Coordinates of C-alpha atoms in Angstrom, one line a residue:
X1 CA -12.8 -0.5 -11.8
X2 CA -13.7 1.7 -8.8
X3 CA -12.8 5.2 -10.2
X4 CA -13.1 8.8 -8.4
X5 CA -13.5 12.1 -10.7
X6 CA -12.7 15.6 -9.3
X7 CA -13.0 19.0 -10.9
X8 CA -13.2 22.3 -10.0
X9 CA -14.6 24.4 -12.7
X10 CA -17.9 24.7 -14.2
X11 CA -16.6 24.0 -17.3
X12 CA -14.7 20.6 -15.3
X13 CA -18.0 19.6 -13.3
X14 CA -20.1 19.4 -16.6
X15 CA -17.8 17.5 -18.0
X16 CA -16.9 15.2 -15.4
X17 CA -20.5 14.3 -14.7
X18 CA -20.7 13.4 -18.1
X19 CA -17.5 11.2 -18.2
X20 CA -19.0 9.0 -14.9
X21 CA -22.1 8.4 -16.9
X22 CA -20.0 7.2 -19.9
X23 CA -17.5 5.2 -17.7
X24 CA -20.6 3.7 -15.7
X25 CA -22.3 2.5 -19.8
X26 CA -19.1 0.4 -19.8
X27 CA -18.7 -1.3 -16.5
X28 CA -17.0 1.2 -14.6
X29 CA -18.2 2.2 -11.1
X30 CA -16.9 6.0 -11.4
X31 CA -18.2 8.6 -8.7
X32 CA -18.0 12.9 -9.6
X33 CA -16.9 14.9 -6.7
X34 CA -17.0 18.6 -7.2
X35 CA -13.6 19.6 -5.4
X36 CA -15.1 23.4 -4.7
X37 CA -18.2 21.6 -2.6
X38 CA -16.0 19.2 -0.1
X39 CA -15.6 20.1 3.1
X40 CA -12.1 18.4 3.4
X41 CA -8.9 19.9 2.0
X42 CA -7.9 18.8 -1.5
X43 CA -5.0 16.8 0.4
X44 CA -7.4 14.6 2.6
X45 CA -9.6 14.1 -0.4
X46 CA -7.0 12.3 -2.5
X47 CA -5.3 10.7 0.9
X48 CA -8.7 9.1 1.2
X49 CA -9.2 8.6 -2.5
X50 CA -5.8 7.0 -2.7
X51 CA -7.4 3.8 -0.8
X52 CA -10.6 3.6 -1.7
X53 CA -10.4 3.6 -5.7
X54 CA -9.0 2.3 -8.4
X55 CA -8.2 5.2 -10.4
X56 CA -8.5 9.0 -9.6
X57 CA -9.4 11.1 -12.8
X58 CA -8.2 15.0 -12.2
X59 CA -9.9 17.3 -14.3
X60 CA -8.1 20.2 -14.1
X61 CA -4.7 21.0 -14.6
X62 CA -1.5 18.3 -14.2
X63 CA 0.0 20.5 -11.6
X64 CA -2.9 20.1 -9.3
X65 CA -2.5 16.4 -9.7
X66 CA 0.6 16.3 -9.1
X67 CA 0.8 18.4 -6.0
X68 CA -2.3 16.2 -4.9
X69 CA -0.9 12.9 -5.0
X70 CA 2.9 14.0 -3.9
X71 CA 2.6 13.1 -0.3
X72 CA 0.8 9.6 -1.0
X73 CA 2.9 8.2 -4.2
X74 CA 4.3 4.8 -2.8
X75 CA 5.0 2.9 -5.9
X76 CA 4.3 1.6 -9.3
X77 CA 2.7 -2.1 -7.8
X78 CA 0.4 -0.4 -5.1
X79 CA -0.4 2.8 -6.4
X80 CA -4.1 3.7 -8.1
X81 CA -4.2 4.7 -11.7
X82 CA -4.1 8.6 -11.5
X83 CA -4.9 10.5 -15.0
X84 CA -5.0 14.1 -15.6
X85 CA -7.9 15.3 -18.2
X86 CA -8.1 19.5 -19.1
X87 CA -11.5 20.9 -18.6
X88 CA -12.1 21.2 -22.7
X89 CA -11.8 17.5 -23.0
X90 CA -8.5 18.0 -25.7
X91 CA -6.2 15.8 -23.6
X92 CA -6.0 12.6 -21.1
X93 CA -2.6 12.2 -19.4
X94 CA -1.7 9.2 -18.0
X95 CA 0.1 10.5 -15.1
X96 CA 0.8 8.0 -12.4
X97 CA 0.9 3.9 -12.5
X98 CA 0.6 3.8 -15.9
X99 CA 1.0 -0.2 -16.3
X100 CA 0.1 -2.3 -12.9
X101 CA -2.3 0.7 -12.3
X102 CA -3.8 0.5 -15.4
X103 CA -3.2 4.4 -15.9
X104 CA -2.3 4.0 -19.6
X105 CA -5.4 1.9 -20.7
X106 CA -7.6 4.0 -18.7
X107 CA -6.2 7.1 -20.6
X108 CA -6.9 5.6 -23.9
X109 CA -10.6 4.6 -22.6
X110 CA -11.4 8.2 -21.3
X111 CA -10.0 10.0 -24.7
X112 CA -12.1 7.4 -26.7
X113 CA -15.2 9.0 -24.4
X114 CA -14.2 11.8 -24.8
X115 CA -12.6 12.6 -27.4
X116 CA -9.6 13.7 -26.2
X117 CA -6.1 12.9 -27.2
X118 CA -4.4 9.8 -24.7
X119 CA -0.8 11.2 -23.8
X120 CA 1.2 8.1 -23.0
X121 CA 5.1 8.6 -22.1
X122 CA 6.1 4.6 -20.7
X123 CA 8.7 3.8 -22.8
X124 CA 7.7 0.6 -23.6
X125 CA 4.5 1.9 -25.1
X126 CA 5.7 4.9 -26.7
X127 CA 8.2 2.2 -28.2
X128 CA 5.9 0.0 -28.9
X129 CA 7.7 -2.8 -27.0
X130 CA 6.4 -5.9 -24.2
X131 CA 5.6 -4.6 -21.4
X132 CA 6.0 -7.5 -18.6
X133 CA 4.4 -5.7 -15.8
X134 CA 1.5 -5.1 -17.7
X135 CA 1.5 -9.0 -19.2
X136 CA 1.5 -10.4 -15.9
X137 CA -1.2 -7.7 -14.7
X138 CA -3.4 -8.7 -17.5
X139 CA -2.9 -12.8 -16.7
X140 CA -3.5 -12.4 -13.4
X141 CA 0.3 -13.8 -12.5
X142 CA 2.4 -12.1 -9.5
X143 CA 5.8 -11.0 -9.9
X144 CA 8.6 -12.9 -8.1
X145 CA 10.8 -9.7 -8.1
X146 CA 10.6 -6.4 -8.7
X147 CA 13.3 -5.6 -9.3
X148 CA 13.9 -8.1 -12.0
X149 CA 10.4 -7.0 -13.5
X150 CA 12.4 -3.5 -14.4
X151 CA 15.5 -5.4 -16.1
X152 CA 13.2 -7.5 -18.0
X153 CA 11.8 -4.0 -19.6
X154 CA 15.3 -2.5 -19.9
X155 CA 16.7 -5.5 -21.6
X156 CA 13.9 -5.4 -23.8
X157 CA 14.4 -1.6 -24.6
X158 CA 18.2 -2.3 -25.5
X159 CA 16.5 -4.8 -27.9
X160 CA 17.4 -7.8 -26.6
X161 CA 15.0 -11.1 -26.4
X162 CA 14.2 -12.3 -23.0
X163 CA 14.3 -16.3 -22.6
X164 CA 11.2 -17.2 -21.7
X165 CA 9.8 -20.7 -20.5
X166 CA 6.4 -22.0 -19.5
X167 CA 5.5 -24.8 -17.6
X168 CA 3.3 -26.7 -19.5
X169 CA 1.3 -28.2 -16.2
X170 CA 1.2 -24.4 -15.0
X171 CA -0.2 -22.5 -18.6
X172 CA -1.3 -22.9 -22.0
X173 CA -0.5 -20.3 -24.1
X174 CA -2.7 -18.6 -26.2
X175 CA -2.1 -15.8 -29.3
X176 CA 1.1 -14.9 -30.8
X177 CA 4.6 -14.9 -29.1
X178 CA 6.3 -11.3 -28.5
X179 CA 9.0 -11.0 -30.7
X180 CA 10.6 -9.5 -27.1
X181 CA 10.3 -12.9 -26.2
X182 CA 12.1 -15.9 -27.2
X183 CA 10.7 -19.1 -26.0
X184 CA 12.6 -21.7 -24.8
X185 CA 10.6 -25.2 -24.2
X186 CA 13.3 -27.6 -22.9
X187 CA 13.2 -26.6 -18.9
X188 CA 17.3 -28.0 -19.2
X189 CA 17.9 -25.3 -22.3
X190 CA 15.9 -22.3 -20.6
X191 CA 18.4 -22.9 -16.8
X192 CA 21.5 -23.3 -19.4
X193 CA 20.9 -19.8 -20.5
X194 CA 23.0 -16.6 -19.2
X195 CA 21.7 -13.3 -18.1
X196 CA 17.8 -12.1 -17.8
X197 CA 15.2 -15.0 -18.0
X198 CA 11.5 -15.0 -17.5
X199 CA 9.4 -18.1 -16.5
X200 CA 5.6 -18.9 -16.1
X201 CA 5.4 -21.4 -13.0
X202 CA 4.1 -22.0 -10.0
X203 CA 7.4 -23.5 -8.5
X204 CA 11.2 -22.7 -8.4
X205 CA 13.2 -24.8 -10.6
X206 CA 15.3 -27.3 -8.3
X207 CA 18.3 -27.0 -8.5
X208 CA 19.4 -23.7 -11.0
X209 CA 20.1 -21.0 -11.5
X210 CA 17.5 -18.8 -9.8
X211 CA 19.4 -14.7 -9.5
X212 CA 18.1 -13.9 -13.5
X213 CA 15.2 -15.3 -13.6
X214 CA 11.6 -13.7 -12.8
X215 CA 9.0 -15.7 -12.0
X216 CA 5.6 -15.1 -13.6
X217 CA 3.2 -17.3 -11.4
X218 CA -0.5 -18.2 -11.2
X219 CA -2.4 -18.4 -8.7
X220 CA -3.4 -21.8 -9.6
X221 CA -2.6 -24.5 -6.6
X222 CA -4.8 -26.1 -4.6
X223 CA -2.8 -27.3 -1.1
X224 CA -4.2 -30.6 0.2
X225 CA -4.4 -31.0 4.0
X226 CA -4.9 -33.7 6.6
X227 CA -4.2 -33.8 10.3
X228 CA -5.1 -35.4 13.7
X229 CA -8.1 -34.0 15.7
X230 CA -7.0 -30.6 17.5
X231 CA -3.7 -30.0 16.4
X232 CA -1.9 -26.7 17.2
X233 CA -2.3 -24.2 14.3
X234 CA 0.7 -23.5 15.0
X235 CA 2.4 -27.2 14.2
X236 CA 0.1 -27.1 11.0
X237 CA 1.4 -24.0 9.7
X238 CA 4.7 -24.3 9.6
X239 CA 4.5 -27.9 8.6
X240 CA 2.7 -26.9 5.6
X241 CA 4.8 -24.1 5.3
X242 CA 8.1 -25.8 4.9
X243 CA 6.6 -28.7 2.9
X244 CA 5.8 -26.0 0.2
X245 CA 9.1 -24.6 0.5
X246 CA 11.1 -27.7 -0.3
X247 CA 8.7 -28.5 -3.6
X248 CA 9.9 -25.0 -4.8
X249 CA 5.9 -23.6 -4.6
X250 CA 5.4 -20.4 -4.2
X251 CA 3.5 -19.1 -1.7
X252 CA 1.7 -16.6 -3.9
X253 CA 0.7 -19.7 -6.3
X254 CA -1.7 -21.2 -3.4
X255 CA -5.4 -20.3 -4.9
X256 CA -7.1 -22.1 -2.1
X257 CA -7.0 -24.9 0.4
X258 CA -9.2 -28.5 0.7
X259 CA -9.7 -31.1 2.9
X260 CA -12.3 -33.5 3.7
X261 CA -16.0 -32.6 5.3
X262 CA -14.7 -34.3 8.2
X263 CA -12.3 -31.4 9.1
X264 CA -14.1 -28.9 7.9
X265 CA -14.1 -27.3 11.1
X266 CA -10.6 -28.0 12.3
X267 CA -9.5 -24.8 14.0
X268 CA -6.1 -25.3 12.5
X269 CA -6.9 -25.6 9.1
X270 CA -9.8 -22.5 9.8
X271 CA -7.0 -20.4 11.1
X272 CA -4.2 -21.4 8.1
X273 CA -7.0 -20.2 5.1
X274 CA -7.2 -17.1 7.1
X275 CA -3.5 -15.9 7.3
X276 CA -2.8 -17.2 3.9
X277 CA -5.7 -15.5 3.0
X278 CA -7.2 -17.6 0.6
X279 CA -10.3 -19.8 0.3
X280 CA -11.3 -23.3 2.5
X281 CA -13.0 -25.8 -0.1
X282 CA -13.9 -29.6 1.5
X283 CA -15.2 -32.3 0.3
X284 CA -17.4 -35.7 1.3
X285 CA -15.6 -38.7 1.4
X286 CA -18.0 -40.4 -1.4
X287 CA -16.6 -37.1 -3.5
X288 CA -12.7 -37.6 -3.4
X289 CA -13.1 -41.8 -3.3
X290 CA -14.6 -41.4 -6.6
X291 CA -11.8 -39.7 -8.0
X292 CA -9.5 -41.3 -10.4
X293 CA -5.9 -41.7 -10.2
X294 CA -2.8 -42.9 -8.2
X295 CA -2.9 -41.9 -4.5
X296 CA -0.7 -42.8 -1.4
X297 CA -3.0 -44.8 0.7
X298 CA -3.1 -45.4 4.4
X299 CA -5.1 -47.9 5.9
X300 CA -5.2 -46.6 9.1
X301 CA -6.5 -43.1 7.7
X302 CA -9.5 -44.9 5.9
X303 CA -10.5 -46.2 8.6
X304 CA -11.2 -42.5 10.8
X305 CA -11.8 -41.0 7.5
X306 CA -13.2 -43.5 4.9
X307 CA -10.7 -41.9 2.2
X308 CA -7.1 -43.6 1.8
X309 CA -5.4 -40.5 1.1
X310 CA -7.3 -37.1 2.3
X311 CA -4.5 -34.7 1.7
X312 CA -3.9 -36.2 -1.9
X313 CA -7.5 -36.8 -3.0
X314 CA -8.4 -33.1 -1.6
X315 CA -5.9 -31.9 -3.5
X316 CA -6.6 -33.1 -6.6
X317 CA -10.4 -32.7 -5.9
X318 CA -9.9 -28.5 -5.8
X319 CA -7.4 -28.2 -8.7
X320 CA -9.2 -30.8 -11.5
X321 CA -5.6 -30.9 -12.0
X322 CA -2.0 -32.9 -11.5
X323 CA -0.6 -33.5 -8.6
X324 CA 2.7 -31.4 -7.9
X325 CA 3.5 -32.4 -4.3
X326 CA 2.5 -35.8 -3.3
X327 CA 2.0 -36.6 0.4
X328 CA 4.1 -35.2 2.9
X329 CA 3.6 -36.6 6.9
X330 CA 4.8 -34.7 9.8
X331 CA 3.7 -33.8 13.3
X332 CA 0.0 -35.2 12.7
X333 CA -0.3 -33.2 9.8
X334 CA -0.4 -34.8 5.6
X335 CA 0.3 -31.6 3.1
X336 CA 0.2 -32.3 -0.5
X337 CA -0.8 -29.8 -3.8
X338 CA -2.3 -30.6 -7.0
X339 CA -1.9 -27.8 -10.2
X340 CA -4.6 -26.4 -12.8
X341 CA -3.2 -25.2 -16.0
X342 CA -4.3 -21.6 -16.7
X343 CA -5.2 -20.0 -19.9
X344 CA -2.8 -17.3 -21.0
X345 CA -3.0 -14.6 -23.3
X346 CA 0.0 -13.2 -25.2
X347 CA -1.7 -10.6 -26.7
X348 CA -3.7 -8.3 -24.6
X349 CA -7.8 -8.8 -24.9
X350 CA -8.7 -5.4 -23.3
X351 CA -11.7 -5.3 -21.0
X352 CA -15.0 -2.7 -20.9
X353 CA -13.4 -0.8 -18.2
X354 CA -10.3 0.3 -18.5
X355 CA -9.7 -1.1 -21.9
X356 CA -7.1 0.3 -24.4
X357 CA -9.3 2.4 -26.4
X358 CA -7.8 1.9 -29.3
X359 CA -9.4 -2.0 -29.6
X360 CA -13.2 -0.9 -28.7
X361 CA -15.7 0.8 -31.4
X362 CA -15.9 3.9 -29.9
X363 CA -18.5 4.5 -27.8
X364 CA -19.5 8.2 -28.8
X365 CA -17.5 11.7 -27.5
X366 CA -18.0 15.2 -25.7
X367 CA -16.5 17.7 -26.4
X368 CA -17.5 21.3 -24.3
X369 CA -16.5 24.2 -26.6
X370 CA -16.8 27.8 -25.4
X371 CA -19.2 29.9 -27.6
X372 CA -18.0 30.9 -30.9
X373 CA -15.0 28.4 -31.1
X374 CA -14.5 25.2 -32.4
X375 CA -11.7 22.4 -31.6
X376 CA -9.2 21.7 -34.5

């Protein structure tokens, strides 16, 4: 976690100095800026800071933050971590972007540092209740909705239990359920239920229900791709586009793509990893021939490729996993998408950086106390 300390105080410099060296002991790449030293306004500093880091750590007072960060506050999902610590090291607000940030748990890990008291306001945490945002935060899976992601917690702060189903070629489970959660394993009792739902998957369900239910989904498909010599990036894009799109996949699920050595440096295919922004993985014909398992073969294609089936065979190659789209042929171009199941955790396992502080041994505290006083 890239973090960014400011003070502006004696008293707020010693102590921030010390704070970097403790975050760095635990992973943390934390930088101390003296905020009476910069050249820049206090405004530009936290403009730039806003992009560059992680997490900004005021210490100071909370009204300094807040006037700080006003002009650059976008929301919860995009926002850096921003906590507030008070130059005698008694508190550690979390003040902005407390759960996707990571605001809370970085809070927690400062005051176990420290020393200083975590002040936590969420309402899920002061109510000790799921928190979804941070679940899927934690496992790595992308919200389908936002929206829905903020029902999902109201529903569970009006104490009701959120239907929730996991695809069993998409996650394994690990740790004890949420009593938040109920868990539904029959994919035809999970659509049959009314109101809020919350699914781990990589595709839609086909048909359903879809307005109530948010999608928790892993980035965990590998997308398969053949085509002819030179096709148009253009004609390769959208047909692998739309052959996602009518499998249910979601776009967000794609981890990487694959394809044989062969077209390894098939413009198309260069330019499709690029905008999708994901990895380009191929593979030598003697690789995906000696994989096991039921492929559609084409003659015609193992004989200019030496593989029967380069879209399926890729596929299945990158993931180590099933196949959840099998061959599609348009335009020149074969699409097809093969699944690993991910581990995920119901319980949160904390990390060095970051980490709820209330899970690690602590890892020592500073406290700086004005001559003659002591802290009670």
């Amino acid at each position: 976690m890239r973090l960014s300390v400011i003070s502006f105080t004696d008293a707020g410099g010693r102590l921030g100095q010390r704070l970097c060296e403790k975050l760095n002991e635990i992973g943390c790449q934390a930088e101390h800026f003296d905020g009476r030293r910069r050249k820049e306004s206090l405004s530009e500093w936290t403009g730039q800071a806003f992009s560059r880091y992680d997490g900004l750590i005021f210490i100071g007072a909370c009204g300094i933050a807040v006037r700080a960060v006003a002009p650059f506050v976008r929301d919860k999902f995009t926002d850096p971590a921003v906590v507030v610590v008070d130059e005698r090291a008694q508190f550690s607000v979390s003040l902005l972007s407390g759960h996707v940030g990571g605001a809370n748990e970085l809070a927690r890990t400062v005051g176990m540092l420290i020393g200083a008291v975590p002040v936590i306001s969420t309402a899920t945490d002061v109510n000790g209740k799921f928190a979804v945002d941070v679940f899927a935060k934690e496992n790595h899976l992308h919200l389908s909705d936002r929206t829905l992601a903020k029902q999902v917690s109201a529903a569970v702060l009006a104490g009701s239990r959120i239907p929730f189903y996991v695809d069993e070629n998409a996650a394994e489970l690990t740790g004890r359920m949420p009593e938040e959660l109920m868990e539904v394993r029959s994919e035809e009792m999970f659509l049959s239920r009314k109101g809020i739902r919350a699914a781990v998957s990589a595709k839609r369900f086909l048909p359903g229900d879809q307005k109530n239910i948010l999608y928790l989904i892993p980035a965990s498909v590998t997308v398969g791709i053949g085509c002819r010599k030179e096709i148009s990036p253009a004609v390769l894009k959208e047909t692998a586009e739309k052959a996602l799109e009518r499998a249910g996949i979601f776009p967000e699920a794609v981890e990487q793509i694959a394809t044989i050595a062969l077209k390894k440096e098939e413009s198309a295919i260069r330019n499709l990893a690029e905008e999708w922004k994901v990895p380009l993985v191929w593979y030598e014909a003697e690789e995906l021939n000696a994989l096991d398992g039921t492929f559609s073969c084409s003659s015609f294609v193992k004989e200019i490729t030496g593989v029967d089936s380069v879209c399926e065979r890729a596929a299945a190659a990158g993931s180590g996993g099933a196949l959840i789209l099998r061959k599609q042929a348009e335009r020149g171009v074969t699409v097809a998408a093969a699944q690993r199941t991910v581990r995920i955790a119901l319980e949160p396992a904390g990390t060095e950086c970051g980490t709820d502080g209330r899970q690690r041994e602590s890892a020592g505290s500073y406290t700086e106390q004005p001559e003659g006083e002591s802290r009670k």
